[in-house]
Amino acid sequence: MKNLKLKAARAGKDMSQAELAEKVGVSRQTINSIESGDYNPSINLCIEICKVLGTTLDALFWPVEE
């Protein structure tokens, strides 16, 4: 499942995948894989991404209940 919430939060900060990757210590390809749903990041990486983007784990990584 694509992570469009992560992509939107990153874009909202006017940040490229490469910029986010550098700030959290991973490759741009890792951020791309998370956004495209091909990779499930560790909880530590999720926390770092949330810190950089100024949001919460719930907002970026938990699915919305229907």
PDB file of C-alpha atoms in Angstrom:
ATOM      1  CA  MET A   1       0.000   0.000   0.000  1.00  0.00           C
ATOM      2  CA  LYS A   2       1.402   3.374  -0.994  1.00  0.00           C
ATOM      3  CA  ASN A   3       2.146   5.839   1.772  1.00  0.00           C
ATOM      4  CA  LEU A   4       0.580   8.957   0.315  1.00  0.00           C
ATOM      5  CA  LYS A   5       0.432  10.560   3.770  1.00  0.00           C
ATOM      6  CA  LEU A   6       4.226  10.494   3.995  1.00  0.00           C
ATOM      7  CA  LYS A   7       4.580  11.896   0.495  1.00  0.00           C
ATOM      8  CA  ALA A   8       2.099  14.690   1.265  1.00  0.00           C
ATOM      9  CA  ALA A   9       3.792  15.565   4.579  1.00  0.00           C
ATOM     10  CA  ARG A  10       7.180  15.701   2.869  1.00  0.00           C
ATOM     11  CA  ALA A  11       5.824  17.860   0.058  1.00  0.00           C
ATOM     12  CA  GLY A  12       4.136  20.096   2.619  1.00  0.00           C
ATOM     13  CA  LYS A  13       7.576  20.855   4.051  1.00  0.00           C
ATOM     14  CA  ASP A  14       8.845  21.514   0.494  1.00  0.00           C
ATOM     15  CA  MET A  15      11.348  18.704   0.979  1.00  0.00           C
ATOM     16  CA  SER A  16      12.646  16.310  -1.665  1.00  0.00           C
ATOM     17  CA  GLN A  17      13.057  12.597  -1.033  1.00  0.00           C
ATOM     18  CA  ALA A  18      16.828  13.160  -1.021  1.00  0.00           C
ATOM     19  CA  GLU A  19      16.582  15.923   1.590  1.00  0.00           C
ATOM     20  CA  LEU A  20      14.407  13.824   3.891  1.00  0.00           C
ATOM     21  CA  ALA A  21      16.683  10.831   3.408  1.00  0.00           C
ATOM     22  CA  GLU A  22      19.754  12.858   4.363  1.00  0.00           C
ATOM     23  CA  LYS A  23      18.072  14.213   7.498  1.00  0.00           C
ATOM     24  CA  VAL A  24      17.069  10.728   8.720  1.00  0.00           C
ATOM     25  CA  GLY A  25      20.245   8.931   7.614  1.00  0.00           C
ATOM     26  CA  VAL A  26      18.988   6.682   4.825  1.00  0.00           C
ATOM     27  CA  SER A  27      19.171   6.657   1.033  1.00  0.00           C
ATOM     28  CA  ARG A  28      16.723   8.443  -1.244  1.00  0.00           C
ATOM     29  CA  GLN A  29      15.766   5.011  -2.564  1.00  0.00           C
ATOM     30  CA  THR A  30      14.661   3.982   0.942  1.00  0.00           C
ATOM     31  CA  ILE A  31      12.303   6.978   1.181  1.00  0.00           C
ATOM     32  CA  ASN A  32      11.011   6.191  -2.319  1.00  0.00           C
ATOM     33  CA  SER A  33      10.418   2.551  -1.323  1.00  0.00           C
ATOM     34  CA  ILE A  34       8.503   3.596   1.809  1.00  0.00           C
ATOM     35  CA  GLU A  35       6.328   6.011  -0.164  1.00  0.00           C
ATOM     36  CA  SER A  36       5.627   3.439  -2.874  1.00  0.00           C
ATOM     37  CA  GLY A  37       4.754   0.759  -0.300  1.00  0.00           C
ATOM     38  CA  ASP A  38       7.621  -1.567  -1.178  1.00  0.00           C
ATOM     39  CA  TYR A  39       9.397  -1.256   2.186  1.00  0.00           C
ATOM     40  CA  ASN A  40       8.185  -1.252   5.787  1.00  0.00           C
ATOM     41  CA  PRO A  41      10.559   0.905   7.827  1.00  0.00           C
ATOM     42  CA  SER A  42      11.689   0.112  11.363  1.00  0.00           C
ATOM     43  CA  ILE A  43       9.936   1.897  14.204  1.00  0.00           C
ATOM     44  CA  ASN A  44      13.127   3.893  14.820  1.00  0.00           C
ATOM     45  CA  LEU A  45      13.150   5.138  11.233  1.00  0.00           C
ATOM     46  CA  CYS A  46       9.442   5.977  11.461  1.00  0.00           C
ATOM     47  CA  ILE A  47      10.131   8.046  14.590  1.00  0.00           C
ATOM     48  CA  GLU A  48      13.007   9.908  12.903  1.00  0.00           C
ATOM     49  CA  ILE A  49      10.857  10.677   9.864  1.00  0.00           C
ATOM     50  CA  CYS A  50       8.095  12.008  12.121  1.00  0.00           C
ATOM     51  CA  LYS A  51      10.549  14.214  14.020  1.00  0.00           C
ATOM     52  CA  VAL A  52      11.897  15.733  10.815  1.00  0.00           C
ATOM     53  CA  LEU A  53       8.422  16.281   9.367  1.00  0.00           C
ATOM     54  CA  GLY A  54       6.953  17.535  12.651  1.00  0.00           C
ATOM     55  CA  THR A  55       4.134  15.015  12.800  1.00  0.00           C
ATOM     56  CA  THR A  56       3.102  11.841  14.615  1.00  0.00           C
ATOM     57  CA  LEU A  57       3.364   8.133  13.906  1.00  0.00           C
ATOM     58  CA  ASP A  58      -0.431   7.906  13.787  1.00  0.00           C
ATOM     59  CA  ALA A  59      -0.635  10.646  11.166  1.00  0.00           C
ATOM     60  CA  LEU A  60       1.884   9.022   8.812  1.00  0.00           C
ATOM     61  CA  PHE A  61       1.927   5.293   9.370  1.00  0.00           C
ATOM     62  CA  TRP A  62      -1.393   4.082  10.802  1.00  0.00           C
ATOM     63  CA  PRO A  63      -4.200   3.316   8.369  1.00  0.00           C
ATOM     64  CA  VAL A  64      -7.494   5.138   8.735  1.00  0.00           C
ATOM     65  CA  GLU A  65     -10.290   2.886   9.948  1.00  0.00           C
ATOM     66  CA  GLU A  66     -13.232   2.756   7.550  1.00  0.00           C
TER      67      GLU A  66
END
